Short mmCIF file of C-alpha atoms in Angstrom, two decimals:
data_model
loop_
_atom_site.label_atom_id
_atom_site.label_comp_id
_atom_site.label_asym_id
_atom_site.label_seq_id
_atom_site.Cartn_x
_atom_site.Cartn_y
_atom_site.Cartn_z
CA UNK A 1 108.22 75.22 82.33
CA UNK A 2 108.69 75.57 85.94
CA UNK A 3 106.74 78.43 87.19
CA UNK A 4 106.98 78.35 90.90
CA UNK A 5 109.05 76.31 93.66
CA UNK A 6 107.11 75.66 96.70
CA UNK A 7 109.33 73.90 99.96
CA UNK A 8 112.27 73.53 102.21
CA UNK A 9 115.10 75.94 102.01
CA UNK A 10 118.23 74.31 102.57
CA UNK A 11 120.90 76.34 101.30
CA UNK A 12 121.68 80.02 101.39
CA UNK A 13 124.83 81.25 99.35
CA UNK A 14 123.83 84.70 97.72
CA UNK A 15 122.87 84.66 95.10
CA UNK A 16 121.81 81.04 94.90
CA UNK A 17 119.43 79.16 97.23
CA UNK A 18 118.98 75.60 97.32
CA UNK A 19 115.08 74.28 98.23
CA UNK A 20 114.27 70.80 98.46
CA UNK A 21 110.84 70.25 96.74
CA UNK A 22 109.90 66.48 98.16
CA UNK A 23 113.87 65.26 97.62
CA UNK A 24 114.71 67.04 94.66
CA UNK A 25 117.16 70.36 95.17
CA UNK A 26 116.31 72.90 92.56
CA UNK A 27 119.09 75.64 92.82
CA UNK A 28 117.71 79.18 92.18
CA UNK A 29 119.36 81.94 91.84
CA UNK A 30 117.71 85.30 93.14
CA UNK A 31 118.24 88.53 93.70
CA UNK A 32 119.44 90.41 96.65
CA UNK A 33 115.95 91.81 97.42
CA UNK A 34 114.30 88.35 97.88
CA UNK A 35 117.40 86.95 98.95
CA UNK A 36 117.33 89.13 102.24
CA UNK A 37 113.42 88.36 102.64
CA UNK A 38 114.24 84.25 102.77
CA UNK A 39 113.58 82.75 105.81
CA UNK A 40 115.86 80.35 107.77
CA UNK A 41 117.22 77.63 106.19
CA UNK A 42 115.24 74.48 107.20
CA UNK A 43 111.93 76.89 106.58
CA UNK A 44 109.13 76.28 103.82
CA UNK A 45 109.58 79.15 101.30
CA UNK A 46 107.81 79.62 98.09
CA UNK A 47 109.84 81.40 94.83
CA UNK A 48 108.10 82.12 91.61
CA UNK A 49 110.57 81.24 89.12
CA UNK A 50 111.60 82.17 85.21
CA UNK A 51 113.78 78.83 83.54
CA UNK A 52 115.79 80.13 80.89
CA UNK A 53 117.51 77.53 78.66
CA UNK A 54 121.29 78.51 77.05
CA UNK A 55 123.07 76.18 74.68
CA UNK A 56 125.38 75.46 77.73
CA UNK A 57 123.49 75.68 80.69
CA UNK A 58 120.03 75.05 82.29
CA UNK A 59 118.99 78.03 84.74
CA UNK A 60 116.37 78.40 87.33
CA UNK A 61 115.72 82.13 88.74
CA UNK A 62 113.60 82.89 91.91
CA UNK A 63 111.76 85.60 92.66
CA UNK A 64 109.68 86.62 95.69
CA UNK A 65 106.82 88.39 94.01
CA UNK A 66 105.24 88.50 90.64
CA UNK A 67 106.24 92.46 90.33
CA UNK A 68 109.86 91.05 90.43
CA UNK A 69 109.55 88.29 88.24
CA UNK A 70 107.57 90.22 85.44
CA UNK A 71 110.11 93.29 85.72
CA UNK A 72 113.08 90.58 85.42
CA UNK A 73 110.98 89.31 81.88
CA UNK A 74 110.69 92.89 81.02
CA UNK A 75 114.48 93.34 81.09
CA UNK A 76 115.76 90.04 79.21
CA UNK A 77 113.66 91.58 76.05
CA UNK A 78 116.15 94.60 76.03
CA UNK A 79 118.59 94.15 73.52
CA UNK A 80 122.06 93.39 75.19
CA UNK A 81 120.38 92.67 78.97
CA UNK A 82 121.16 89.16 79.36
CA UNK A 83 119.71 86.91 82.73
CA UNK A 84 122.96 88.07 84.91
CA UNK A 85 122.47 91.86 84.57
CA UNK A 86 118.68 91.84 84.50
CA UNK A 87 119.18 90.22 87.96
CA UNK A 88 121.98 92.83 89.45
CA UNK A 89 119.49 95.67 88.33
CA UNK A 90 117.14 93.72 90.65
CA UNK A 91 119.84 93.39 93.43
CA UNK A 92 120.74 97.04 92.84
CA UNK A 93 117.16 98.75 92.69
CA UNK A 94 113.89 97.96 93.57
CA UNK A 95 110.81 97.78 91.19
CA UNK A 96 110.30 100.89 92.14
CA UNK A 97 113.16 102.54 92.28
CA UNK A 98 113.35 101.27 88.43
CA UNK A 99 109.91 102.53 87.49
CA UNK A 100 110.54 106.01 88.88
CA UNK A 101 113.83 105.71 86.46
CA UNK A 102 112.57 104.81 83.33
CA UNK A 103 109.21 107.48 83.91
CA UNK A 104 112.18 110.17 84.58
CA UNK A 105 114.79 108.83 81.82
CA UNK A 106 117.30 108.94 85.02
CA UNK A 107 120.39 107.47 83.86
CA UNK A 108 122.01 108.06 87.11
CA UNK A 109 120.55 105.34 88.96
CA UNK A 110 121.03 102.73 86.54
CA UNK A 111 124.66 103.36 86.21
CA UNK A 112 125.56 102.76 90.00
CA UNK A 113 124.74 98.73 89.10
CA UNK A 114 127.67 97.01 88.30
CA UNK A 115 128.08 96.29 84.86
CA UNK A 116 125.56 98.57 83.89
CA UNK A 117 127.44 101.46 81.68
CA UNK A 118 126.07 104.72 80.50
CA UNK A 119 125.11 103.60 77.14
CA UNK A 120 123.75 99.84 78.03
CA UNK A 121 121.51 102.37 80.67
CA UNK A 122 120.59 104.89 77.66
CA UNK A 123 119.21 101.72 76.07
CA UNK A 124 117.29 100.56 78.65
CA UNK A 125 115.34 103.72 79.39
CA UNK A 126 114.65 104.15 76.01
CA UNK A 127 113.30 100.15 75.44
CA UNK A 128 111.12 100.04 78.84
CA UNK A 129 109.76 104.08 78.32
CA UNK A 130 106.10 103.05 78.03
CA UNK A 131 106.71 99.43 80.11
CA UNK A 132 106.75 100.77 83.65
CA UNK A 133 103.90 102.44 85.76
CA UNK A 134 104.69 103.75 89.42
CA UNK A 135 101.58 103.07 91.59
CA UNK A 136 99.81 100.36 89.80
CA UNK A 137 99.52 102.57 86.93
CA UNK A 138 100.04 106.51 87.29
CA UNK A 139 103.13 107.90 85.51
CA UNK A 140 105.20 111.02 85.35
CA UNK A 141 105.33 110.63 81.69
CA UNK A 142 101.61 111.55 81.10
CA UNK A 143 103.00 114.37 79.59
CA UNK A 144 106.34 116.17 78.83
CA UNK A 145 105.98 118.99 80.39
CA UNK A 146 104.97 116.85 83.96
CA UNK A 147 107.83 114.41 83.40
CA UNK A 148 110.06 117.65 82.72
CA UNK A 149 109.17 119.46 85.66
CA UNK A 150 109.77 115.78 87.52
CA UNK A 151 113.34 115.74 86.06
CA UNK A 152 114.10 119.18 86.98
CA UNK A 153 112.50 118.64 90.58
CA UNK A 154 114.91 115.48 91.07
CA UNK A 155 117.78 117.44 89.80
CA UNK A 156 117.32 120.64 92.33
CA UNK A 157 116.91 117.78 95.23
CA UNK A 158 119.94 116.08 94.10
CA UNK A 159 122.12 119.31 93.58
CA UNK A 160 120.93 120.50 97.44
CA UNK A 161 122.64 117.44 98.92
CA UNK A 162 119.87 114.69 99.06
CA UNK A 163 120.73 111.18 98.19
CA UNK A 164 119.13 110.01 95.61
CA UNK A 165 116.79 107.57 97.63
CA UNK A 166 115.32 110.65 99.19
CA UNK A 167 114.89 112.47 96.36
CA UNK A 168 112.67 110.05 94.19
CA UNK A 169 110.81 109.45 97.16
CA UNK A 170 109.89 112.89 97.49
CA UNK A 171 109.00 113.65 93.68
CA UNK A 172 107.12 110.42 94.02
CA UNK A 173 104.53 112.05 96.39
CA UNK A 174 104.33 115.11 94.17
CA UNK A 175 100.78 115.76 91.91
CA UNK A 176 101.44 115.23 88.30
CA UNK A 177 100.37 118.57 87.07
CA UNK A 178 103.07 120.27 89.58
CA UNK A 179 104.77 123.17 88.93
CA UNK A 180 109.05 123.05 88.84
CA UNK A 181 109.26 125.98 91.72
CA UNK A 182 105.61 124.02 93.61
CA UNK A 183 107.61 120.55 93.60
CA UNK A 184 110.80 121.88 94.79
CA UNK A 185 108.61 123.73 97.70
CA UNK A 186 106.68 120.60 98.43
CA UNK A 187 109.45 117.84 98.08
CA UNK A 188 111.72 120.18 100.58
CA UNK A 189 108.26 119.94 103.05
CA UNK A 190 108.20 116.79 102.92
CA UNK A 191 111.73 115.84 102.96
CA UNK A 192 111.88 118.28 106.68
CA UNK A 193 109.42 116.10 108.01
CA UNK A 194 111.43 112.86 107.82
#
């Protein structure tokens, strides 16, 4: 129903904003990735939005791009993510971050959001398995053997002392068809160089 605010930002309270769209105040609420991207208040800002209707309420989301807003659809359908956990994944991770996840079946990462428990995070890499591409469109889980040897790279990286930031960027970068021992070699390269 209301696909996109275009306007004045007048309030900033994370996680809600306030913009005034030619005297009306629609309050949005957003996540802590677009929230921190907002300009000023008393700035024009534009949100693409998701309304979701409940029995008690009326609620407007906002979003600062479409990769957001779709990934924020793709987690209501997951049985048991509801509007206010699909939006602390968003404030926890990045699109992303939650891509290279769900292509690695990493629970780890999911269960550092609050309110995000090792089972409800089972359940979510199991629903969104074939929803998520990293790149526009090339994943680890091509095959199992790649997505394995993706896994076990992220693992070694982890176990070595790298935080897990640095370690999914590194077995981001890696070729698909890379060997265990190869991607532990390359992601160490390229992990000196930073």
């Amino acid at each position: 129903m209301i696909a996109r605010l275009s306007g004045i930002l007048i309030e900033k309270t994370p996680p809600q904003v306030v913009i005034d769209c030619h005297g009306v105040g629609y309050e949005c609420e957003v996540p802590m990735s677009t929230f921190y991207n907002l300009p000023a208040t008393g700035e024009k800002v534009v949100l693409l939005t998701q309304f979701i209707v409940r029995e008690d309420a009326q609620l407007l989301y906002g979003f600062g791009s479409e990769q957001e807003r779709a990934t924020f659809r793709q987690l209501l359908k997951v049985n048991g993510i509801g509007a206010k956990s699909a939006l602390a994944i968003l404030s926890g991770l990045s699109v992303d971050d939650l891509a290279q996840a769900v292509a690695l079946q990493e629970t780890g990462l999911l269960t550092k959001v609050p309110g995000i428990g090792k089972k409800t995070a089972e359940r979510l890499l199991l629903e969104l398995k074939d929803k998520f591409s990293i790149d526009g469109g090339a994943t680890l889980a091509g095959t199992n053997q790649a997505k394995s040897a993706s896994g076990d790279v992220l693992n070694a990286l982890l176990a070595l002392g790298y935080n897990e930031r640095e370690a999914l960027a590194a077995v981001k970068q890696l070729p698909a068809d890379t060997s265990v021992a190869e991607g532990i070699k390359l992601s160490l390269k390229s992990l000196s160089k930073v």
